Tab-separated table of C-alpha atoms and ligand atoms in Angstrom:
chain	number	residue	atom	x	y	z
C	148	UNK	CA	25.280	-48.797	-80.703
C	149	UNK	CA	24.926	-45.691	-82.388
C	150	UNK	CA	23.932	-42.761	-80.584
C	151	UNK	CA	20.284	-40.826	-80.997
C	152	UNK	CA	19.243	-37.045	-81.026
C	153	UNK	CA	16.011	-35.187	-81.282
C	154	UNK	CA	15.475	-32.454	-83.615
C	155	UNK	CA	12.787	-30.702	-83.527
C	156	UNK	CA	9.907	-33.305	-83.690
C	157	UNK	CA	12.671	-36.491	-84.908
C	158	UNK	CA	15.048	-38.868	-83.591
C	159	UNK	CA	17.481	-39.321	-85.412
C	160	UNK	CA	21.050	-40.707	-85.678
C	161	UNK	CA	23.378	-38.493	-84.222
C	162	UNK	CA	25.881	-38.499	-86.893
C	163	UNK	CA	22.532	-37.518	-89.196
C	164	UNK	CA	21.483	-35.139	-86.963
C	165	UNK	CA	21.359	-31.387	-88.001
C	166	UNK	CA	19.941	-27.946	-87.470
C	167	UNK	CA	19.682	-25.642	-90.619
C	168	UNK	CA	22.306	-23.428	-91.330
C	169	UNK	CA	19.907	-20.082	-90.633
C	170	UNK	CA	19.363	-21.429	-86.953
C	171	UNK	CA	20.104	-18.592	-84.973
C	172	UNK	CA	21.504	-20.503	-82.138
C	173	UNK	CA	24.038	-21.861	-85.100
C	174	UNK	CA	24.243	-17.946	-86.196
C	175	UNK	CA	23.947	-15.698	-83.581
C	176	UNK	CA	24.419	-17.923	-80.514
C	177	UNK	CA	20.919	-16.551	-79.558
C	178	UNK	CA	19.251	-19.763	-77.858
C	179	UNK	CA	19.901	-21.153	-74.032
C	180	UNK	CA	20.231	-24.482	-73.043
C	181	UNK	CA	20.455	-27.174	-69.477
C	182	UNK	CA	22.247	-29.831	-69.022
C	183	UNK	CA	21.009	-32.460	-66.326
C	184	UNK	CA	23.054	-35.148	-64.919
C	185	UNK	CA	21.367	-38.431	-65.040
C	186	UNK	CA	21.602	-41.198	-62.376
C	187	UNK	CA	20.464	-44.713	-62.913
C	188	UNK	CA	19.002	-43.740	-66.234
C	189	UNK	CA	17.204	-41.146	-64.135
C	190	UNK	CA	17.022	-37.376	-64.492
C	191	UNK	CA	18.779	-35.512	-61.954
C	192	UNK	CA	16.473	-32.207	-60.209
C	193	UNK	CA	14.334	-31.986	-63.535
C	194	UNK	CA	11.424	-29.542	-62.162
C	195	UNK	CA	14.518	-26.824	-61.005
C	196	UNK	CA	16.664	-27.412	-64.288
C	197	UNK	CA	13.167	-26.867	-66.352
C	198	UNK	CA	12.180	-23.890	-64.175
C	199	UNK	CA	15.400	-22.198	-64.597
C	200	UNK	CA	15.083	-22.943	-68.451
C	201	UNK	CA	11.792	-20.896	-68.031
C	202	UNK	CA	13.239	-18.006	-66.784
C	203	UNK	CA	16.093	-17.974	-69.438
C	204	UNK	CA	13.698	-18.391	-72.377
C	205	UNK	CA	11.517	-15.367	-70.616
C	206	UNK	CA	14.860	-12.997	-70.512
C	207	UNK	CA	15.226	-13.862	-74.258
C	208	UNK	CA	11.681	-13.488	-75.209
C	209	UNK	CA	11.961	-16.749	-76.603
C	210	UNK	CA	8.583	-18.946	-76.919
C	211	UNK	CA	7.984	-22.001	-74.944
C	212	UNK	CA	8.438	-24.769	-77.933
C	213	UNK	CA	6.232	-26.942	-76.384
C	214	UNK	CA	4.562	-28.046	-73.187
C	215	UNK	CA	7.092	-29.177	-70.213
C	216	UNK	CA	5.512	-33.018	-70.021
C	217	UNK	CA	6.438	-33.142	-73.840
C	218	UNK	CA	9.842	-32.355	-73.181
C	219	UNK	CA	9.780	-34.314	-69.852
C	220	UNK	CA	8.925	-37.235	-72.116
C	221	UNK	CA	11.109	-36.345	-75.252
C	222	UNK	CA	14.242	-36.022	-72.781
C	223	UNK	CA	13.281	-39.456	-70.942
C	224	UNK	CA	13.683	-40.445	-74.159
C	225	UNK	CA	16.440	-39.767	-75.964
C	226	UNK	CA	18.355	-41.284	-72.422
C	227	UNK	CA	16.329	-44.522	-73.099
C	228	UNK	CA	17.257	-44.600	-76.741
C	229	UNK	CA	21.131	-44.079	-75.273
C	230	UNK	CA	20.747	-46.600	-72.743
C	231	UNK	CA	22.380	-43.646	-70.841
C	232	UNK	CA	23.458	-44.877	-66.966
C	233	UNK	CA	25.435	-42.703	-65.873
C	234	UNK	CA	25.854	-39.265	-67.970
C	235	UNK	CA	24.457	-36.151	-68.794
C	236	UNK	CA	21.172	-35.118	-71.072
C	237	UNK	CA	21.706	-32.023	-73.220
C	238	UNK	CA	18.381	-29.990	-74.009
C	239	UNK	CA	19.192	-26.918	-76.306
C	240	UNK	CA	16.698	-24.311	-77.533
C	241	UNK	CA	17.233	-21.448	-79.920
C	242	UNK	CA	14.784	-18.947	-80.879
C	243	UNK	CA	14.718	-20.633	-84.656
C	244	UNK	CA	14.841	-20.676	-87.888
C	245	UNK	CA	15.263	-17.295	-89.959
C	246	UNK	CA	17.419	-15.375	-92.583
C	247	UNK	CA	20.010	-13.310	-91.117
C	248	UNK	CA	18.773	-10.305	-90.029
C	249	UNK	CA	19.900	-9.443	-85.976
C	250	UNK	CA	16.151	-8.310	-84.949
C	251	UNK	CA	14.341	-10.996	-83.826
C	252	UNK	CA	12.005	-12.609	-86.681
C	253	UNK	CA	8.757	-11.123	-87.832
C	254	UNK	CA	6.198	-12.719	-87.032
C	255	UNK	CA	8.133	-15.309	-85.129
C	256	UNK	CA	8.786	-19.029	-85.593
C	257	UNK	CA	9.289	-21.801	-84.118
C	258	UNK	CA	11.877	-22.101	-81.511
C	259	UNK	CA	14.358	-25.069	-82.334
C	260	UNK	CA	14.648	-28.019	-79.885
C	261	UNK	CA	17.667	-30.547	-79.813
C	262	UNK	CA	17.988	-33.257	-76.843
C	263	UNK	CA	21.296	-34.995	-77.016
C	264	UNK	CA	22.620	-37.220	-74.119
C	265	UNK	CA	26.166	-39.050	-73.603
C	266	UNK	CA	27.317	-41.597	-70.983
C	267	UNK	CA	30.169	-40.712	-68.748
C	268	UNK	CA	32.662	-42.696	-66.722
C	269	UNK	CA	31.949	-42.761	-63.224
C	270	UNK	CA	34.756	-44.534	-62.106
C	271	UNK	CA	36.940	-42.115	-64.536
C	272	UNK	CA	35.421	-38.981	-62.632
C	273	UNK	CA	35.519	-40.573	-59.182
C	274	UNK	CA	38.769	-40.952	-59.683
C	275	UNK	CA	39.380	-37.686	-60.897
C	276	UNK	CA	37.432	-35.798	-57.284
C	277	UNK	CA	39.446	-38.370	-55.373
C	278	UNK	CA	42.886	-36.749	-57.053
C	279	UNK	CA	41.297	-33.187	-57.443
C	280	UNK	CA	41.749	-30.837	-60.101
C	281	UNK	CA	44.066	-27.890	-60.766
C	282	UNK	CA	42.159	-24.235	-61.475
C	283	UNK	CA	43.464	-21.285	-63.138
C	284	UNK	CA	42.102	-17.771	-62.756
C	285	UNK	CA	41.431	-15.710	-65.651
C	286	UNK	CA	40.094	-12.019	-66.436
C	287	UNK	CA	36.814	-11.784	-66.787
C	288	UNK	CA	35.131	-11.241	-70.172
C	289	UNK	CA	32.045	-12.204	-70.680
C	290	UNK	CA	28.556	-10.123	-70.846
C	291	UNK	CA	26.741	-8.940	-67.603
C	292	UNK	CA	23.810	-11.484	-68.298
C	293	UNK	CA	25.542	-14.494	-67.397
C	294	UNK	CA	22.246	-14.958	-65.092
C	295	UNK	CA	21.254	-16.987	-68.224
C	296	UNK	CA	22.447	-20.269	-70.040
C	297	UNK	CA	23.102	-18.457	-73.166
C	298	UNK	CA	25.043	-20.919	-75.418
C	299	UNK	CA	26.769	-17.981	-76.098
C	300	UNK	CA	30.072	-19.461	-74.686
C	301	UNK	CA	32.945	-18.552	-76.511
C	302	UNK	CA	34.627	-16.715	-73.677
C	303	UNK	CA	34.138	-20.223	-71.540
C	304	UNK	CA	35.483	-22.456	-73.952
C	305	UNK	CA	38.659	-20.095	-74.526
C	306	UNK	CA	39.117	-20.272	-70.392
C	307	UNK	CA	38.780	-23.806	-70.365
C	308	UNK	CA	41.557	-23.930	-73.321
C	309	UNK	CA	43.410	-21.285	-71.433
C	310	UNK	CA	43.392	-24.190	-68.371
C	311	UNK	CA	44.161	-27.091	-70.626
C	312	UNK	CA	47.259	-25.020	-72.114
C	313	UNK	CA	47.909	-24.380	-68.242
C	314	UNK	CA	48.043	-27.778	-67.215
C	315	UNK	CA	44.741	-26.827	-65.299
C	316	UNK	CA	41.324	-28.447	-65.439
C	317	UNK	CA	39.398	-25.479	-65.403
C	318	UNK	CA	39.403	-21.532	-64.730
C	319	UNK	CA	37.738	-19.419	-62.581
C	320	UNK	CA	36.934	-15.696	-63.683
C	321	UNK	CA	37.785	-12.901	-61.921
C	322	UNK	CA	35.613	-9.680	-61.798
C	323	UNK	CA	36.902	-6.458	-62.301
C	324	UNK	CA	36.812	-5.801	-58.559
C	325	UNK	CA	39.245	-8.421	-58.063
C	326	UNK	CA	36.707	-11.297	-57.090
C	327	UNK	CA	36.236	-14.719	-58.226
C	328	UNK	CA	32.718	-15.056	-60.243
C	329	UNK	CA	32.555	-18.580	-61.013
C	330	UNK	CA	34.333	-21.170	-63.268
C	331	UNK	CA	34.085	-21.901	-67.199
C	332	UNK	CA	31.097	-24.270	-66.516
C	333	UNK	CA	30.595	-24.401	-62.996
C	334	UNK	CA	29.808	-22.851	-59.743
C	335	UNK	CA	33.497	-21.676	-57.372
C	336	UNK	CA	33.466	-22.454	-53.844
C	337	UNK	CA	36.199	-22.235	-50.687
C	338	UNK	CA	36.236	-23.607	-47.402
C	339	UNK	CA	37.762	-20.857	-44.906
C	340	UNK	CA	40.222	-22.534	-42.327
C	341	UNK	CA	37.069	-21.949	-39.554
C	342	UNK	CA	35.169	-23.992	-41.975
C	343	UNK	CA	32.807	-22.041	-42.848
C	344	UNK	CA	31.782	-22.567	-46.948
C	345	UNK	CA	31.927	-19.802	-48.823
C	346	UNK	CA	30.830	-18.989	-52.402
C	347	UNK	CA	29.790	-16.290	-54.176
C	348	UNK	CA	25.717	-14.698	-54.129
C	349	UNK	CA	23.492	-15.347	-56.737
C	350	UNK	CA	22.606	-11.760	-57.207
C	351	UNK	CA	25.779	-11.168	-60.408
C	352	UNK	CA	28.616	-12.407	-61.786
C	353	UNK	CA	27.031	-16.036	-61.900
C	354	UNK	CA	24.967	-18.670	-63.628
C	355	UNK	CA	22.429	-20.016	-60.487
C	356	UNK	CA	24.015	-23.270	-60.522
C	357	UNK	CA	21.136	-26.010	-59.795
C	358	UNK	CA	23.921	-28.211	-57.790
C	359	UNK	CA	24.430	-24.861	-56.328
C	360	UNK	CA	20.985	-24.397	-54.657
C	361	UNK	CA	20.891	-28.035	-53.943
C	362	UNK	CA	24.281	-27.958	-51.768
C	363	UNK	CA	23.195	-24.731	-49.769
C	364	UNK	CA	20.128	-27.012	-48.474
C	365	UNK	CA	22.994	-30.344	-48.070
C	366	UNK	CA	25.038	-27.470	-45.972
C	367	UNK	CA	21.940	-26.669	-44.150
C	368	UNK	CA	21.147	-30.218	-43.163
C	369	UNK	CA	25.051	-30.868	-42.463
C	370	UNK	CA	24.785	-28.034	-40.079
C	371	UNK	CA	27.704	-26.231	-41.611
C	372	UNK	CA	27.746	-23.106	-41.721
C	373	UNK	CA	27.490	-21.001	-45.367
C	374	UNK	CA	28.610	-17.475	-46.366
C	375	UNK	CA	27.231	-16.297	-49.697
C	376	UNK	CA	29.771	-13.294	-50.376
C	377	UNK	CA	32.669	-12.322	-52.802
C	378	UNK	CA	36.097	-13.878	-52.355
C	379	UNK	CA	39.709	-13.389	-53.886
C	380	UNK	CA	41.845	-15.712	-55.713
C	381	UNK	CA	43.942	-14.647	-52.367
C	382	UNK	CA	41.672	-15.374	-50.226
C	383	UNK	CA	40.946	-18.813	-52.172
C	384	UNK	CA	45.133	-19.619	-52.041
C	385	UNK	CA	44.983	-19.872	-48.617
C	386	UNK	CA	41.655	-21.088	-48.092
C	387	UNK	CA	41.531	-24.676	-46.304
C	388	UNK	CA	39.569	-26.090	-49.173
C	389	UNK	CA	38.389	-25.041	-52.296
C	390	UNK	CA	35.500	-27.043	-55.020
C	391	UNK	CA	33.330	-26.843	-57.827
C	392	UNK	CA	29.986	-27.467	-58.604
C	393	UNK	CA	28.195	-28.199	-61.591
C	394	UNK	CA	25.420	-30.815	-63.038
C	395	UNK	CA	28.243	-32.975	-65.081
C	396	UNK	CA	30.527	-33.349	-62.001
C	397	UNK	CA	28.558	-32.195	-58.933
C	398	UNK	CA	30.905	-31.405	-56.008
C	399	UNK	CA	34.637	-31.446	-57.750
C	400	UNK	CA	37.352	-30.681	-54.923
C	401	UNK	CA	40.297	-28.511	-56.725
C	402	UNK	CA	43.639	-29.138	-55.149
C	403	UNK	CA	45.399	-26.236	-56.559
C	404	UNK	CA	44.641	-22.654	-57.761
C	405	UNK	CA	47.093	-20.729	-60.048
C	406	UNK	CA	49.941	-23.259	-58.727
C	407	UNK	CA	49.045	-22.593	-55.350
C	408	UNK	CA	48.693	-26.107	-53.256
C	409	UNK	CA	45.094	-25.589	-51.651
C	410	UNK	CA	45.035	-26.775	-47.611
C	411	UNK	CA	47.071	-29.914	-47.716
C	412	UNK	CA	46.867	-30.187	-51.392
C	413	UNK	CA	44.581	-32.980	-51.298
C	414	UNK	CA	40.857	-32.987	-51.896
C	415	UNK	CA	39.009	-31.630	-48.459
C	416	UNK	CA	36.873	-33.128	-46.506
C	417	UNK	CA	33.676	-30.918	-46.472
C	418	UNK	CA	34.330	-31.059	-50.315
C	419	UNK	CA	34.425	-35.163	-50.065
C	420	UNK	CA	31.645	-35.146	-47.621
C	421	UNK	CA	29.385	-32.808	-49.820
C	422	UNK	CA	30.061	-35.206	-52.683
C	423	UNK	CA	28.635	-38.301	-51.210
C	424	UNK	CA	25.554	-36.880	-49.603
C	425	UNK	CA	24.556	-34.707	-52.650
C	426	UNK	CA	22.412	-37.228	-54.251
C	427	UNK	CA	20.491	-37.649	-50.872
C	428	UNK	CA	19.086	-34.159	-51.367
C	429	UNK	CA	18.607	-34.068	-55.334
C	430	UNK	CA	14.928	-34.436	-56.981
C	431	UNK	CA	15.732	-37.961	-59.214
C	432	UNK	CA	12.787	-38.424	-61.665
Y	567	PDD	N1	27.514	-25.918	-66.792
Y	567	PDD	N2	28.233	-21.714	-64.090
Y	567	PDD	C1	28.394	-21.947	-65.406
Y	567	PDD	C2	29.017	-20.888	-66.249
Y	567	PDD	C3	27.976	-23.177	-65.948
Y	567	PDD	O1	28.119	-23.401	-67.270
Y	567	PDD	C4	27.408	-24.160	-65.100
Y	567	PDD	C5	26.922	-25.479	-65.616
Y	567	PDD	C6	27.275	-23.867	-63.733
Y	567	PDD	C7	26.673	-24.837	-62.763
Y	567	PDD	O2	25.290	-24.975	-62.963
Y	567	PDD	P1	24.530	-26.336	-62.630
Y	567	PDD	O3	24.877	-26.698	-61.244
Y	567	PDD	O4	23.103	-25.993	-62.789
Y	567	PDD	O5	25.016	-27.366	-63.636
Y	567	PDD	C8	27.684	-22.622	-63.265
Y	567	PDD	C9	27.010	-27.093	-67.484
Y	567	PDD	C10	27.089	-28.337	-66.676
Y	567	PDD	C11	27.679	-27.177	-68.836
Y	567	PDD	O6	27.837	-26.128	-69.446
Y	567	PDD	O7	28.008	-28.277	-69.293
């Protein structure tokens, strides 16, 4: 079966499937984008991925490309058309079509909108959080705003090649301070040996992770106990636990940070536990 896109206004075939070469999210990397995982064929906390899609296209001053039911619907589906299970849905928008000049256009155009979506193997990445993965820390690089989901992510991709050449599965940045920010393309947690869950505050140095906000209300109803503060990659050696969190692979337990075995060096189980409850708490629409 081959596999469909939208571009703004078509599906098409994805191999077919093509922005102009003066998009300036092809150019300038100056567009944002959400990815949302997708359960059962079902979206995966649509209203907070859309709202914080809102607030990224505000920062940009890029225009709403067109109302949120439309997209609700055009996202639906392209994961119909992709008979998508199990996976992810891609939305991308860049602030259009224009020749080169840095400045934004004048007057403005249309924003470009691509929807991709791909299956995933569950029983691939189950098998993967029952193993764990191996992180890396790395210096961090990119710009301040990391608030929004720029798809300005060459820094990212060269820590997540950094990993790979590592042997890791992903890295986690470290601010000039000396604390850990967050990962490539997810959210860093630790679980202190009092078990208290620990991951950095919203306020800098971090994307808002949806699976983020979602876990702080599964800790809530868990009745575990949550500290939203700064944390070193020493701190994190030697914490009892450690995890990630992110849309494609929800909670990911990491066994190992910079060759350091993490508590037992198996996955925890407030990670584990966290895991299997998440969906229990998530908006599925
Ligand atoms: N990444 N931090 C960064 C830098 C991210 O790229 C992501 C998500 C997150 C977690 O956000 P959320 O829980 O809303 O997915 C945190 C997506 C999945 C990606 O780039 O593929």
């Amino acid at each position: 079966m081959s596999r469909i896109a939208y571009v703004n206004g078509h599906y098409q075939n994805l191999r077919d499937a093509a922005v102009n070469v003066e998009d300036r999210g092809y150019q300038f990397a100056d567009g944002i984008y959400e990815v949302c995982e997708i359960i059962g064929g079902r979206m995966v906390d649509f209203p907070r991925h859309m709202a914080r899609m809102q607030r990224s296209l505000r920062e940009l001053r890029i225009a709403e490309a067109m109302p949120l039911a439309s997209l609700k619907i055009v996202m639906e589906e392209v994961v119909r058309r992709n008979r998508i299970d199990y996976g992810i849905v891609y939305l991308q928008i860049s602030r259009g079509v224009a020749h080169r000049d840095h400045g934004f256009p004048s007057p403005e155009v249309k924003p470009s909108v691509v929807v991709t979506a791909k299956s995933l193997n569950l029983a691939k990445n189950q098998a993967t959080a029952e193993r764990g993965i191996k992180v890396i820390t790395t210096a961090e690089n990119r710009w301040p705003r990391v608030d929004i989901k720029t798809v300005c992510l060459l820094p990212n991709v060269l820590a997540r090649q950094e990993a790979r050449d590592k042997g890791a599965y992903e890295a986690w940045y470290v601010d000039a301070g000396g604390f850990v920010t967050e990962g490539a393309s997810c959210n860093a947690w630790i679980v202190t040996k009092d078990g208290k869950v620990v991951t950095r505050t919203a306020a800098s140095g971090i994307l808002a992770g949806i699976t983020r906000a979602v876990l702080i209300n599964v800790l809530e109803a868990m009745q575990l106990k949550l500290e939203e503060r700064n944390f070193t990659p020493d701190e994190a050696y030697h914490a009892a636990e450690a995890f990630v969190s992110s849309a494609s692979q929800i909670v990911m337990p990491v066994v190992s940070i910079d060759g350091h075995a993490i508590g037992d060096g198996k996955p925890g189980g407030i990670a584990k536990r966290l895991r299997a409850e998440f969906h229990r708490f998530a908006a599925i629409s």
